[in-house]
Each structure stands twice: as C-alpha cells, then as structure tokens.
Coordinates of C-alpha atoms (C1' of nucleotides) and ligand atoms in Angstrom, one line a residue:
Chain A
M1 CA -16.3 -24.3 -13.6
T2 CA -18.8 -27.0 -13.6
A3 CA -22.6 -26.6 -14.0
R4 CA -24.2 -25.9 -10.6
T5 CA -26.7 -28.5 -10.0
S6 CA -26.3 -28.5 -6.1
T7 CA -28.7 -27.8 -3.4
E8 CA -29.8 -24.4 -2.2
S9 CA -27.9 -21.0 -2.2
A10 CA -26.7 -22.0 -5.7
R11 CA -28.0 -18.8 -7.4
D12 CA -25.3 -16.3 -8.1
I13 CA -25.6 -13.2 -6.2
P14 CA -24.6 -9.7 -7.9
E15 CA -21.4 -8.4 -6.7
A16 CA -23.0 -5.1 -5.6
T17 CA -25.2 -7.1 -3.3
V18 CA -22.5 -9.3 -2.0
A19 CA -20.6 -6.1 -0.8
R20 CA -23.8 -5.0 1.0
L21 CA -24.7 -8.2 2.8
P22 CA -21.9 -7.6 5.5
V23 CA -23.4 -4.3 6.2
Y24 CA -26.8 -5.8 6.7
L25 CA -25.3 -8.3 8.8
R26 CA -23.8 -5.8 11.1
A27 CA -27.0 -3.8 11.4
L28 CA -28.9 -6.9 12.3
T29 CA -26.4 -7.8 14.9
A30 CA -26.8 -4.4 16.5
L31 CA -30.6 -4.8 16.3
S32 CA -30.4 -8.3 17.9
E33 CA -28.1 -7.0 20.8
A34 CA -30.7 -4.2 21.4
G35 CA -33.3 -6.8 21.9
T36 CA -35.2 -6.3 18.7
G37 CA -37.0 -9.6 17.5
T38 CA -38.5 -8.4 14.2
C39 CA -37.8 -5.6 11.9
S40 CA -39.3 -4.2 8.6
S41 CA -37.3 -3.7 5.5
E42 CA -37.7 0.0 6.1
A43 CA -36.2 -0.1 9.5
L44 CA -33.3 -2.3 8.5
A45 CA -32.5 -0.2 5.5
A46 CA -32.5 3.0 7.6
A47 CA -29.9 1.2 9.9
A48 CA -27.8 0.1 7.1
G49 CA -28.0 3.5 5.2
V50 CA -29.6 2.2 2.0
N51 CA -32.9 2.4 0.1
S52 CA -35.5 -0.1 1.3
A53 CA -36.3 -1.4 -2.1
K54 CA -32.6 -2.1 -2.7
L55 CA -32.5 -3.9 0.5
R56 CA -35.5 -6.1 -0.3
K57 CA -34.2 -6.9 -3.7
D58 CA -30.9 -7.9 -2.2
L59 CA -32.4 -10.2 0.4
S60 CA -34.6 -11.7 -2.4
Y61 CA -31.4 -13.2 -3.9
L62 CA -31.0 -15.3 -0.7
G63 CA -34.6 -16.6 -0.7
S64 CA -37.9 -15.5 0.8
Y65 CA -37.0 -15.1 4.5
G66 CA -39.4 -12.4 5.3
T67 CA -43.2 -12.4 6.2
R68 CA -45.4 -10.2 4.3
G69 CA -47.2 -7.6 6.6
V70 CA -44.7 -8.4 9.5
G71 CA -41.1 -8.2 8.3
Y72 CA -38.0 -10.1 9.0
D73 CA -37.2 -12.1 12.1
V74 CA -33.8 -10.6 13.2
D75 CA -32.0 -13.5 14.3
Y76 CA -33.2 -15.9 11.6
L77 CA -32.3 -13.4 8.9
R78 CA -29.0 -12.7 10.5
Y79 CA -28.1 -16.4 10.5
Q80 CA -29.1 -16.8 6.8
I81 CA -27.0 -14.0 5.7
A82 CA -24.0 -15.3 7.8
R83 CA -24.4 -18.6 6.2
E84 CA -24.7 -17.2 2.8
I85 CA -21.4 -15.1 3.0
G86 CA -19.5 -17.9 4.8
V87 CA -18.9 -16.2 8.3
T88 CA -20.5 -19.0 10.2
Q89 CA -17.3 -20.9 9.6
D90 CA -13.8 -20.0 10.9
W91 CA -11.4 -18.4 8.3
P92 CA -7.7 -18.6 9.2
V93 CA -5.7 -15.5 7.9
V94 CA -2.1 -14.6 7.7
I95 CA -0.8 -11.0 7.8
V96 CA 2.5 -10.2 6.0
G97 CA 4.3 -7.0 6.8
I98 CA 4.1 -6.2 10.6
G99 CA 4.9 -2.4 10.4
N100 CA 2.5 0.4 11.3
L101 CA -0.4 -0.9 9.6
G102 CA 0.2 -4.5 10.3
H103 CA 0.3 -3.8 14.0
A104 CA -3.1 -2.1 13.9
L105 CA -4.6 -4.9 11.8
A106 CA -3.2 -7.6 14.3
N107 CA -4.7 -5.7 17.2
Y108 CA -8.0 -5.3 15.7
S109 CA -10.6 -7.2 17.5
G110 CA -13.3 -6.7 14.8
F111 CA -11.8 -9.5 12.7
R112 CA -11.8 -12.2 15.2
S113 CA -15.5 -11.4 16.2
R114 CA -16.5 -11.7 12.6
G115 CA -15.1 -15.1 11.8
F116 CA -11.5 -14.3 10.9
R117 CA -8.7 -15.8 13.0
T118 CA -5.2 -14.5 12.6
V119 CA -3.0 -17.5 12.7
A120 CA 0.3 -16.0 11.8
L121 CA 2.1 -12.6 11.6
L122 CA 5.0 -12.6 9.2
D123 CA 7.8 -10.1 8.3
A124 CA 11.0 -10.2 6.4
D125 CA 12.8 -8.0 8.7
P126 CA 14.7 -10.3 11.3
A127 CA 14.7 -7.4 13.8
R128 CA 10.9 -8.0 14.2
H129 CA 11.0 -11.7 14.7
G130 CA 9.9 -12.9 18.1
E131 CA 8.0 -9.7 18.9
M132 CA 4.6 -10.5 20.4
V133 CA 1.7 -8.5 18.8
A134 CA -1.8 -9.2 20.2
G135 CA -0.6 -12.5 21.7
I136 CA 0.9 -13.7 18.5
E137 CA 4.6 -14.0 17.8
V138 CA 6.0 -12.4 14.7
Q139 CA 7.7 -15.0 12.5
P140 CA 9.9 -15.0 9.4
F141 CA 8.2 -14.6 6.1
S142 CA 9.9 -17.8 5.0
D143 CA 7.6 -19.7 7.4
L144 CA 4.7 -18.9 5.1
E145 CA 4.4 -22.2 3.3
S146 CA 4.4 -24.4 6.4
I147 CA 1.9 -22.2 8.1
V148 CA -0.4 -22.1 5.2
A149 CA -0.2 -25.9 4.8
E150 CA -0.7 -26.6 8.5
H151 CA -3.8 -24.3 9.0
G152 CA -5.3 -24.6 5.6
V153 CA -5.1 -20.8 5.1
A154 CA -7.1 -19.5 2.1
I155 CA -6.9 -15.7 2.9
G156 CA -3.7 -13.5 3.0
V157 CA -3.3 -9.8 4.0
I158 CA -0.5 -7.8 2.5
A159 CA 0.7 -4.8 4.5
T160 CA 4.2 -4.6 3.2
P161 CA 5.7 -1.6 1.2
A162 CA 4.5 -1.5 -2.3
V163 CA 7.9 -2.8 -3.7
A164 CA 7.5 -6.1 -1.9
A165 CA 3.8 -6.5 -2.6
Q166 CA 4.0 -8.4 -5.9
A167 CA 6.8 -10.8 -4.6
V168 CA 4.7 -11.6 -1.5
A169 CA 1.6 -12.1 -3.6
D170 CA 3.5 -14.6 -5.7
R171 CA 4.6 -16.6 -2.8
M172 CA 1.1 -16.6 -1.4
V173 CA -0.5 -17.8 -4.6
A174 CA 2.2 -20.4 -5.0
C175 CA 1.5 -22.0 -1.7
G176 CA -2.2 -22.1 -2.1
I177 CA -3.8 -18.8 -1.0
T178 CA -6.6 -17.9 -3.2
S179 CA -7.9 -14.6 -1.7
I180 CA -5.8 -11.5 -1.0
L181 CA -6.4 -8.2 0.8
N182 CA -3.9 -5.7 -0.2
F183 CA -3.1 -2.5 1.4
A184 CA 0.1 -1.7 -0.7
A185 CA -0.2 0.7 -3.5
G186 CA 0.0 -0.4 -7.1
V187 CA -1.6 -3.2 -9.1
L188 CA -1.1 -6.9 -8.2
S189 CA -1.1 -9.3 -11.0
V190 CA -2.3 -12.7 -10.0
P191 CA -3.6 -15.8 -12.0
A192 CA -7.2 -16.4 -12.6
G193 CA -9.2 -17.9 -9.7
V194 CA -7.4 -15.7 -7.3
D195 CA -9.3 -12.8 -5.8
V196 CA -7.7 -9.7 -4.8
R197 CA -9.4 -6.7 -3.0
K198 CA -7.4 -3.5 -2.7
V199 CA -7.8 -0.9 0.1
D200 CA -6.1 2.4 -0.9
L201 CA -6.5 5.1 1.6
S202 CA -4.8 7.7 -0.6
V203 CA -7.3 7.3 -3.3
E204 CA -10.1 7.8 -0.7
L205 CA -8.6 11.1 0.5
Q206 CA -8.0 12.2 -3.1
V207 CA -11.5 11.7 -3.9
L208 CA -12.6 13.7 -1.0
A209 CA -10.1 16.4 -2.1
Y210 CA -11.7 16.4 -5.5
H211 CA -15.1 17.1 -4.3
E212 CA -13.9 19.6 -1.9
Q213 CA -12.2 21.5 -4.5
R214 CA -15.4 21.7 -6.5
K215 CA -17.2 23.0 -3.5
A216 CA -14.7 25.7 -3.1
Q217 CA -15.0 26.6 -6.9
G218 CA -18.7 26.8 -6.6
E219 CA -18.5 29.5 -3.9
L220 CA -16.6 31.8 -6.0
A221 CA -19.2 32.0 -8.8
Chain B
M1 CA -25.7 25.1 -6.5
T2 CA -25.5 28.0 -9.1
A3 CA -25.2 27.4 -12.8
R4 CA -21.6 26.6 -13.7
T5 CA -20.6 29.4 -16.2
S6 CA -17.0 29.4 -15.1
T7 CA -13.8 28.7 -16.9
E8 CA -12.3 25.5 -17.8
S9 CA -12.6 22.1 -15.9
A10 CA -16.1 22.9 -15.3
R11 CA -17.6 19.7 -16.8
D12 CA -18.6 17.3 -14.2
I13 CA -16.6 14.1 -14.1
P14 CA -18.4 10.6 -13.5
E15 CA -17.8 9.3 -10.0
A16 CA -16.2 6.1 -11.3
T17 CA -13.8 8.3 -13.3
V18 CA -12.9 10.4 -10.3
A19 CA -12.1 7.3 -8.3
R20 CA -9.7 6.2 -11.0
L21 CA -7.8 9.4 -11.5
P22 CA -5.7 8.9 -8.3
V23 CA -4.7 5.5 -9.7
Y24 CA -3.6 7.0 -13.1
L25 CA -1.8 9.8 -11.1
R26 CA 0.2 7.1 -9.2
A27 CA 1.1 5.1 -12.2
L28 CA 2.2 8.4 -14.1
T29 CA 4.4 9.3 -11.0
A30 CA 6.1 6.0 -11.3
L31 CA 6.7 6.3 -14.9
S32 CA 8.1 9.8 -14.5
E33 CA 10.4 8.5 -11.8
A34 CA 11.6 5.8 -14.1
G35 CA 12.4 8.4 -16.7
T36 CA 9.7 7.9 -19.1
G37 CA 8.8 11.0 -21.0
T38 CA 5.9 9.8 -23.2
C39 CA 3.5 6.9 -22.9
S40 CA 0.6 5.4 -24.8
S41 CA -2.8 4.9 -23.4
E42 CA -2.2 1.1 -23.7
A43 CA 1.1 1.3 -21.7
L44 CA -0.5 3.6 -19.0
A45 CA -3.5 1.4 -18.9
A46 CA -1.5 -1.7 -18.2
A47 CA 0.4 0.2 -15.4
A48 CA -2.8 1.2 -13.9
G49 CA -4.5 -2.2 -14.4
V50 CA -7.4 -1.0 -16.4
N51 CA -8.8 -1.3 -20.0
S52 CA -7.2 1.1 -22.4
A53 CA -10.5 2.3 -23.8
K54 CA -11.6 3.1 -20.3
L55 CA -8.5 5.0 -19.7
R56 CA -8.9 7.1 -22.7
K57 CA -12.5 7.9 -22.1
D58 CA -11.7 8.9 -18.5
L59 CA -8.9 11.2 -19.6
S60 CA -11.2 12.7 -22.3
Y61 CA -13.3 14.2 -19.5
L62 CA -10.3 16.4 -18.5
G63 CA -9.8 17.6 -22.1
S64 CA -7.5 16.5 -25.0
Y65 CA -4.1 16.3 -23.5
G66 CA -2.8 13.5 -25.7
T67 CA -1.3 13.6 -29.1
R68 CA -2.7 11.2 -31.7
G69 CA 0.0 8.8 -33.1
V70 CA 2.3 9.6 -30.2
G71 CA 0.6 9.2 -26.9
Y72 CA 0.7 11.4 -23.6
D73 CA 3.4 13.6 -22.2
V74 CA 3.9 11.9 -18.8
D75 CA 4.8 15.0 -16.7
Y76 CA 2.1 17.2 -18.4
L77 CA -0.7 14.7 -18.0
R78 CA 0.5 14.2 -14.5
Y79 CA 0.1 18.0 -13.8
Q80 CA -3.3 18.1 -15.4
I81 CA -4.7 15.2 -13.4
A82 CA -3.2 16.6 -10.3
R83 CA -4.8 20.0 -10.8
E84 CA -8.1 18.5 -11.7
I85 CA -8.4 16.4 -8.5
G86 CA -6.9 19.2 -6.4
V87 CA -3.7 17.7 -5.1
T88 CA -1.4 20.6 -6.3
Q89 CA -2.7 22.4 -3.3
D90 CA -2.0 21.5 0.3
W91 CA -4.9 20.0 2.2
P92 CA -4.9 20.2 6.0
V93 CA -6.2 17.1 7.9
V94 CA -7.2 16.3 11.4
I95 CA -7.2 12.8 12.6
V96 CA -9.4 11.9 15.6
G97 CA -8.9 8.8 17.7
I98 CA -5.2 8.0 18.0
G99 CA -5.5 4.4 18.9
N100 CA -4.1 1.5 16.9
L101 CA -5.3 2.6 13.6
G102 CA -4.8 6.4 14.4
H103 CA -1.2 5.8 15.1
A104 CA -0.7 3.9 11.7
L105 CA -2.4 6.6 9.8
A106 CA -0.4 9.4 11.5
N107 CA 2.9 7.5 10.7
Y108 CA 1.9 6.9 7.0
S109 CA 4.2 9.0 4.8
G110 CA 1.9 8.4 1.7
F111 CA -0.5 11.1 2.7
R112 CA 2.1 13.9 3.2
S113 CA 3.7 13.0 -0.3
R114 CA 0.3 13.4 -2.0
G115 CA -0.7 16.8 -0.8
F116 CA -2.3 15.9 2.7
R117 CA -0.8 17.5 5.7
T118 CA -1.8 16.3 9.1
V119 CA -2.2 19.4 11.3
A120 CA -3.5 17.7 14.4
L121 CA -4.0 14.4 16.2
L122 CA -7.0 14.5 18.6
D123 CA -8.1 12.0 21.3
A124 CA -10.6 12.1 24.1
D125 CA -8.5 10.0 26.4
P126 CA -6.4 12.3 28.7
A127 CA -3.8 9.5 29.1
R128 CA -2.9 10.0 25.4
H129 CA -2.5 13.8 25.6
G130 CA 1.1 15.0 25.0
E131 CA 2.3 11.8 23.4
M132 CA 4.4 12.5 20.3
V133 CA 3.3 10.5 17.1
A134 CA 5.2 11.1 14.0
G135 CA 6.4 14.5 15.3
I136 CA 2.9 15.7 16.3
E137 CA 1.6 16.1 19.8
V138 CA -1.7 14.3 20.6
Q139 CA -4.1 17.0 21.7
P140 CA -7.6 17.0 23.5
F141 CA -10.6 16.5 21.3
S142 CA -12.0 19.7 22.7
D143 CA -9.3 21.6 20.8
L144 CA -11.0 20.6 17.5
E145 CA -12.9 23.9 16.9
S146 CA -9.8 26.1 17.3
I147 CA -7.6 23.9 15.3
V148 CA -9.9 23.8 12.3
A149 CA -10.5 27.5 12.5
E150 CA -6.8 28.3 12.8
H151 CA -5.8 25.9 9.8
G152 CA -8.8 26.1 7.7
V153 CA -9.3 22.3 7.8
A154 CA -11.8 20.8 5.5
I155 CA -11.1 17.1 5.8
G156 CA -11.4 15.2 8.8
V157 CA -10.5 11.5 9.6
I158 CA -12.4 9.4 12.1
A159 CA -10.5 6.5 13.8
T160 CA -12.5 6.2 17.0
P161 CA -14.6 3.3 18.2
A162 CA -17.9 3.1 16.5
V163 CA -20.0 4.3 19.3
A164 CA -18.2 7.6 19.3
A165 CA -18.0 8.1 15.6
Q166 CA -21.4 9.9 15.2
A167 CA -20.8 12.4 18.0
V168 CA -17.3 13.1 16.5
A169 CA -18.8 13.5 13.1
D170 CA -21.3 16.1 14.4
R171 CA -18.7 18.1 16.0
M172 CA -16.6 18.1 12.9
V173 CA -19.5 19.3 10.8
A174 CA -20.5 21.9 13.3
C175 CA -17.1 23.5 13.1
G176 CA -17.0 23.6 9.3
I177 CA -15.4 20.3 8.1
T178 CA -17.1 19.2 4.9
S179 CA -15.4 15.9 4.0
I180 CA -15.0 13.0 6.3
L181 CA -13.1 9.7 5.9
N182 CA -14.6 7.3 8.4
F183 CA -12.9 4.1 9.6
A184 CA -15.6 3.3 12.2
A185 CA -18.2 0.7 11.6
G186 CA -21.8 1.8 11.1
V187 CA -23.4 4.6 9.1
L188 CA -22.8 8.2 9.7
S189 CA -25.5 10.7 9.1
V190 CA -24.5 14.1 8.0
P191 CA -26.2 17.1 6.4
A192 CA -26.3 17.5 2.7
G193 CA -23.2 19.1 1.3
V194 CA -20.9 17.0 3.5
D195 CA -19.1 14.2 1.9
V196 CA -18.4 11.0 3.7
R197 CA -16.2 8.0 2.4
K198 CA -16.2 4.8 4.5
V199 CA -13.4 2.3 4.8
D200 CA -14.6 -0.9 6.3
L201 CA -12.0 -3.6 6.4
S202 CA -14.4 -6.3 7.7
V203 CA -16.5 -5.9 4.8
E204 CA -13.6 -6.4 2.5
L205 CA -12.6 -9.6 4.2
Q206 CA -16.2 -10.9 4.3
V207 CA -16.5 -10.3 0.6
L208 CA -13.4 -12.5 0.1
A209 CA -15.0 -15.1 2.4
Y210 CA -18.0 -15.3 0.3
H211 CA -16.0 -16.0 -2.9
E212 CA -13.7 -18.3 -1.1
Q213 CA -16.8 -20.4 0.2
R214 CA -18.2 -20.5 -3.4
K215 CA -14.8 -21.9 -4.8
A216 CA -14.8 -24.5 -2.0
Q217 CA -18.4 -25.5 -3.0
G218 CA -17.5 -25.8 -6.6
E219 CA -14.9 -28.3 -5.9
L220 CA -17.4 -30.6 -4.3
A221 CA -19.4 -31.0 -7.4
Chain C
dA1 C1' -65.8 -14.6 8.2
dG2 C1' -64.5 -10.4 6.2
dG3 C1' -62.4 -6.2 5.4
dA4 C1' -58.8 -2.7 6.5
dG5 C1' -54.1 -2.0 7.0
dT6 C1' -49.0 -3.5 6.6
dT7 C1' -45.2 -5.1 4.4
dT8 C1' -42.7 -8.3 1.3
dG9 C1' -41.2 -9.8 -3.3
dT10 C1' -40.8 -8.6 -8.0
dG11 C1' -41.7 -6.8 -12.7
dA12 C1' -40.5 -2.9 -15.4
dA13 C1' -38.4 1.6 -16.4
dC14 C1' -34.5 4.2 -16.1
dG15 C1' -29.5 5.7 -15.7
dG16 C1' -24.7 5.1 -15.7
dG17 C1' -20.7 2.9 -16.8
dA18 C1' -17.8 -0.7 -19.6
dG19 C1' -16.0 -2.2 -23.8
dA20 C1' -15.8 -2.6 -28.9
dA21 C1' -15.0 -0.3 -32.9
dC22 C1' -13.8 3.4 -35.8
dA23 C1' -13.0 8.0 -37.7
dA24 C1' -9.9 12.0 -37.1
dA25 C1' -5.3 13.6 -36.4
dA26 C1' -0.5 13.6 -36.0
dC27 C1' 4.0 11.8 -37.4
dG28 C1' 7.7 9.9 -40.4
dG29 C1' 9.7 8.6 -44.6
dA30 C1' 10.1 8.7 -49.5
Chain D
dT1 C1' 4.0 16.8 -51.0
dC2 C1' 1.8 12.4 -50.2
dC3 C1' 1.0 8.0 -48.3
dG4 C1' 1.2 4.4 -44.6
dT5 C1' 1.4 3.9 -39.6
dT6 C1' 0.3 4.9 -35.1
dT7 C1' -2.8 6.3 -31.5
dT8 C1' -6.0 9.3 -29.7
dG9 C1' -10.9 10.9 -29.0
dT10 C1' -15.6 9.5 -29.5
dT11 C1' -19.8 7.1 -30.8
dC12 C1' -22.6 3.1 -30.2
dT13 C1' -24.2 -0.8 -28.0
dC14 C1' -24.8 -3.7 -24.1
dC15 C1' -25.0 -4.8 -19.3
dC16 C1' -25.4 -4.1 -14.5
dG17 C1' -27.4 -1.8 -10.7
dT18 C1' -31.0 1.3 -8.9
dT19 C1' -35.5 2.8 -8.0
dC20 C1' -40.4 2.9 -8.7
dA21 C1' -44.7 1.0 -8.3
dC22 C1' -47.9 -2.6 -7.3
dA23 C1' -49.9 -7.2 -6.7
dA24 C1' -49.6 -10.9 -3.5
dA25 C1' -49.6 -12.3 1.2
dC26 C1' -50.1 -12.0 6.0
dT27 C1' -52.0 -9.8 10.5
dC28 C1' -55.4 -7.9 13.3
dC29 C1' -59.8 -6.2 14.5
dT30 C1' -64.6 -6.2 14.3
Ligands
NAD1 N1 0.4 3.0 7.7 C1 -0.9 3.4 7.0 O1 -1.8 4.0 7.7 C2 -1.0 3.1 5.7 C3 -2.0 3.6 4.9 C4 -2.3 3.4 3.7 C5 -1.5 2.5 3.1 N2 -0.5 1.9 3.7 C6 0.4 0.9 3.0 O2 0.4 -0.2 3.7 C7 1.8 -0.7 3.5 C8 2.4 -0.8 4.9 O3 2.5 0.5 5.6 P1 3.2 0.6 6.9 O4 3.0 2.1 7.3 O5 2.7 -0.4 7.8 O6 4.7 0.4 6.5 P2 5.9 -0.1 7.4 O7 7.2 0.2 6.7 O8 5.8 0.5 8.9 O9 5.8 -1.6 7.6 C9 6.2 -2.5 6.4 C10 6.5 -3.8 7.1 O10 6.7 -4.8 6.0 C11 8.0 -5.4 6.3 N3 8.4 -6.0 4.9 C12 9.1 -5.4 4.0 N4 9.4 -6.1 2.9 C13 8.8 -7.4 3.2 C14 8.7 -8.6 2.5 N5 9.3 -8.8 1.3 N6 8.1 -9.6 3.1 C15 7.6 -9.5 4.3 N7 7.6 -8.3 5.1 C16 8.2 -7.2 4.5 C17 8.9 -4.5 6.8 O11 9.9 -5.2 7.6 C18 7.9 -3.8 7.7 O12 7.9 -4.3 8.9 C19 2.4 0.2 2.7 O13 2.4 -0.3 1.4 C20 1.7 1.5 2.7 O14 1.8 2.2 1.5 C21 -0.3 2.2 5.0
NAD2 N1 -7.3 -1.4 14.1 C1 -7.7 -1.7 12.8 O1 -6.9 -2.3 12.1 C2 -9.1 -1.4 12.4 C3 -9.5 -2.1 11.2 C4 -10.7 -1.7 10.9 C5 -11.5 -0.9 11.4 N2 -11.1 -0.2 12.6 C6 -11.9 0.7 13.2 O2 -11.2 1.9 13.4 C7 -11.5 2.4 14.8 C8 -10.4 2.6 15.6 O3 -9.7 1.4 15.8 P1 -8.6 1.2 16.7 O4 -8.1 -0.3 16.7 O5 -7.5 2.2 16.5 O6 -9.2 1.4 18.2 P2 -8.5 1.9 19.5 O7 -9.5 1.5 20.6 O8 -7.2 1.3 19.7 O9 -8.5 3.5 19.3 C9 -9.5 4.2 19.5 C10 -9.2 5.6 20.1 O10 -10.2 6.6 20.0 C11 -10.2 7.3 21.2 N3 -11.5 7.8 21.4 C12 -12.5 7.1 22.0 N4 -13.7 7.9 22.0 C13 -13.3 9.2 21.5 C14 -13.9 10.4 21.3 N5 -15.2 10.6 21.6 N6 -13.3 11.4 20.8 C15 -12.0 11.3 20.4 N7 -11.3 10.1 20.5 C16 -12.0 9.1 21.1 C17 -9.8 6.4 22.3 O11 -9.2 7.2 23.3 C18 -8.7 5.5 21.5 O12 -7.4 6.2 21.5 C19 -12.6 1.4 15.3 O13 -13.9 2.0 15.0 C20 -12.4 0.1 14.5 O14 -13.6 -0.6 14.4 C21 -9.9 -0.5 13.2

DNA sequence: AGGAGTTTGTGAACGGGAGAACAAAACGGA
DNA sequence: TCCGTTTTGTTCTCCCGTTCACAAACTCCT
C-alpha cells in the first residue's frame, strides 16, 4: 500500500520461498532436538528434501545468517525464520464446521505447537452445540462476530460442506478476518486484501491417478 | 521409459495443467447438474476461478474438443477430462493410520464419488482393530501385503504420526504401491517411479501467518 | 603468517508457465 | 451464398523460479 521505508525484513520474499520456509523451520527444529548445533546448507537441504542451491538462495532473502566455511547455527537460523514468517507470535484461529474434518483439525496438536491457538469451534447445527472437542466447547456460528472481536482473530478455517463455504467466508470477511484456510470444494470469492489458501484432497488423489494411469499405459508399449 | 508411439492422449501434459484438470472437472460437473448443456471458455474459467486464456490452453493439450463460435459441450468435455486423468476407472485405495485424520478421510464421501474406493483401513494399534469406520473394518497393518495383492492397489494414503511414516512408505513400496498421498510431516524418501504428494496443513497456516504479519506491519507505516 | 580446504552468497543461464493478442473456424441471418 | 459475430486454438512475449558455477570469506593446520 504505502512505500516500505521501514527497518529490516522489508524486502519482499518470493511466494515459492515463503512456502518452503516452514519446511526449513521444521527441519531445523528436528536438528535442534537431536542436539545439532551447526549444519551446512547441504545437510539442511537434505533434511528438507530440496536442492542445496535453492536452500541457500531462499535463506539469502532473509539476510546473511550463515558463516562461510562453517554453515548455519541451527538455533539462530531457526529463530530468524520463525520471526520472518511470524510464528514467534501467537495466532488465534477459529474453525467453522465441526464435522468429520473439523474434529480432526481441532484435535491436531501440530497447530498449537506452531503458534496457532484455536480459540473457538463454530457450527450451524444446534445438535453439535455444547459438545466438547479437544477441551473446547462447540458454539453457534452466530457467535462468530463477538469471538473475532474479543480475541482479535485474523485467521479462519472453513470445514463446512461446499454449499455453505461462500456464506461462511462472507461472514468471516465482514467481521474482519483477512486470512482463510478453505477445505471445502469450489472457489471462494473474497475482496482484495483477503488471502485464501485452499486444500483439496480430491485434487491430490486425482493428480496421483493421472500419473498412475500413465505408468500403466507405458507398460503396455 | 520407452518411446511413446501409442495412440491418442500420448502427449505429455504440463504438471501445472494436470493439477487444474480436476478443478475443471468439478466445475463441469456442477454445470451439468445445473442443466447446462454448453458453455464458453469464459464461463467455465469463471466457475473454476482461472483466466480464460489459461483454461483454453490447458484444454488444448487434451485435443480440440470445443467448437469455435459456440463453446464446449459440457458432458462431452467432462468425459474427455475424466478419461484423461483416469477417473473413469475405479482406483482402489488403502488408508494407513486410522486416528483423528484417518477417521475423517474414511468418512469422506468425496473420494468415492470421484472414482476412489477405500478397500482397507489399516492401523498398527491392536486396540483399533475390528472397529467399524464408514462401513469398513479396521485391520492390522500387517495385512497390507495381502490386501494390496488381492485388490491390485496402486494408491496408498499415510495418516500416521511422522515417526512412522517412512517405515509405512517403505512397506507400501515393497508390496507394489506406486503412488502415495502423505499427511505426515517430514520428507519421505522413495525410489524413482513412485509418486509422492504431500499435504501439510501447518505449512498452509504458516504461509497465511506470513502474509498476515506483513499486512499488520504495513498498517504501522 | 600462509596455504589448503570448506562452505556461503550470488550472478547468470535456462526452462516452464501465465497472459495478451490474434488468426482461423463455426454459426446465423439476410 | 455471403457477411458479421462469436469463440476457439495458438503464437508470442514476459516473468518467475530453478539450477549451475564460482568468487568471496571463514577455519584449521603447519
Ligand atoms: N472429511 C474429509 O476427510 C474431507 C476431505 C476433503 C475435503 N473435505 C471437505 O471438508 C468439508 C467438511 O467435510 P466433513 O467430512 O467434515 O463434513 P461434515 O458434514 O462431517 O461436517 C460439516 C459440518 O459443517 C456444519 N455446517 C454446515 N453448514 C454450516 C454453516 N453454514 N455454518 C457453520 N457450520 C455449518 C455441519 O453442521 C457439520 O457439522 C467438506 O466441504 C468436504 O468436502 C473433507
Ligand atoms: N489431525 C489433523 O487434523 C492433522 C492435520 C495435519 C496433519 N496431520 C498429520 O496426520 C497424521 C495423523 O494425525 P492424527 O491426528 O490422525 O494422529 P493420531 O495419533 O490420531 O492417529 C495416528 C494413527 O496412526 C496409527 N499408527 C501409528 N503408527 C503406525 C504404524 N507404524 N502403522 C500403522 N498405523 C500406525 C496410530 O495407532 C493412530 O491410530 C500425523 O502425522 C499428523 O501430523 C493431522
């Protein structure tokens, strides 16, 4: 929006790099827990499953945190990446649609341990209200506005059926949520300034099926 | 492997296009159910949430299934895409790790309706054996080999904790599975010829957090 | 102090995908 | 039959991301 004259970490990081930083972060955490103090770009790249040149270029967008001839300090680099992607702070999250998938998400401990705190579970079905899931009570969807206002929620997760997803997204956007993780099928339309990421398991399986079919065809030749 | 002298559909489709074909397929299904017989690239692109030029280029890799001045026949195009990505046939699938996420996946009807049939639910924990989930009995993980052989399974889904994922993948590969959908964190190492797709929900949230943080920084300036 | 050995950070070449723009083709009406 | 309209299929250009390759920088050993 405005010109970016601020302090450090003001350079804009390529999207492809942003998507890999969490992978590096996880690999560094594993190394740290294993007692490793220092690692080379080669070793970290192997742990993260990427090319080492790509890793070094990715890290170079953050700054020069390595030492030539030595490598990277695991804990220091871990902190720098965590700070850059914003997981040093605590992100309140609401999950809407507590069905099969919503239950699994609510019970997933990996979110909490990475800086995401589920502050509410919402569902439109009155039969679900009051149920305790992972220590949190399922509340009516109509409580969305007050909860978002109270906790300053910026991130919402949609796990409702596809037909309800757009309406849920509209409500979320209206009350100030600016990032949405969507598990429902179909495209969400949201105003500019709101980020949507979509996870579509059917697409993943269908891509696998395509390649599988090609393998089978090849064998006939 | 060998030169590709076979019949039609022998051209190789770009990966980015392959990943979008399932999206077009879903949009076409919705149009068909709404009674639409014909649609333009513009209309279909809007329904799928992509640029119309991109859509036309994607479809051109399959062949010339449209009619200039008219558009595409919805059902005909739907069949052509389904055939190309291999969802006209039935794909048997095994799910390993029937915990929170495994339950949700087993209960998900969207897989069955898109040509994927869950033939077995496997778990290493004896306490889970015999439990019925979505009409299927949870079986011991050691039954993997016989089930894969019996049903000709080519696609496996891993929903175990991260520590077990590599071992599960090794067993899958050893008994002939050549496509894996992995929900566990960390990188899987598999031999060439085996496709792995990874779904990492934490990464998705962290990417959202990164952009969210940048938005917040911008407001201070 | 100096040289050999490592490893980072980055410039440059390369490849693939996105989007604009247009020619070719089909249709409909006169 | 012919012309205007619509929409596809494709070409061309640009941009982003990947990878190679190497100079700069640091450590360690003699
Ligand atoms: N279960 C899976 O493994 C899986 C996999 C891929 C995609 N999905 C998608 O995720 C979504 C949820 O799947 P599921 O299996 O959990 O479905 P589900 O039917 O079990 O749960 C949906 C929940 O959303 C609630 N809901 C419906 N309308 C609502 C509204 N307007 N506001 C708030 N809540 C509402 C329902 O009461 C229900 O509890 C679906 O869109 C599905 O396509 C699920
Ligand atoms: N629940 C979620 O929403 C969610 C989200 C993102 C990622 N994940 C990932 O998905 C995986 C599963 O998550 P979950 O919440 O279902 O965990 P969970 O602990 O509820 O379930 C794991 C299941 O795997 C079984 N298992 C363990 N070792 C096994 C082995 N060697 N062979 C076969 N089965 C084995 C366990 O008995 C258990 O039933 C984890 O890796 C998790 O990080 C889960």
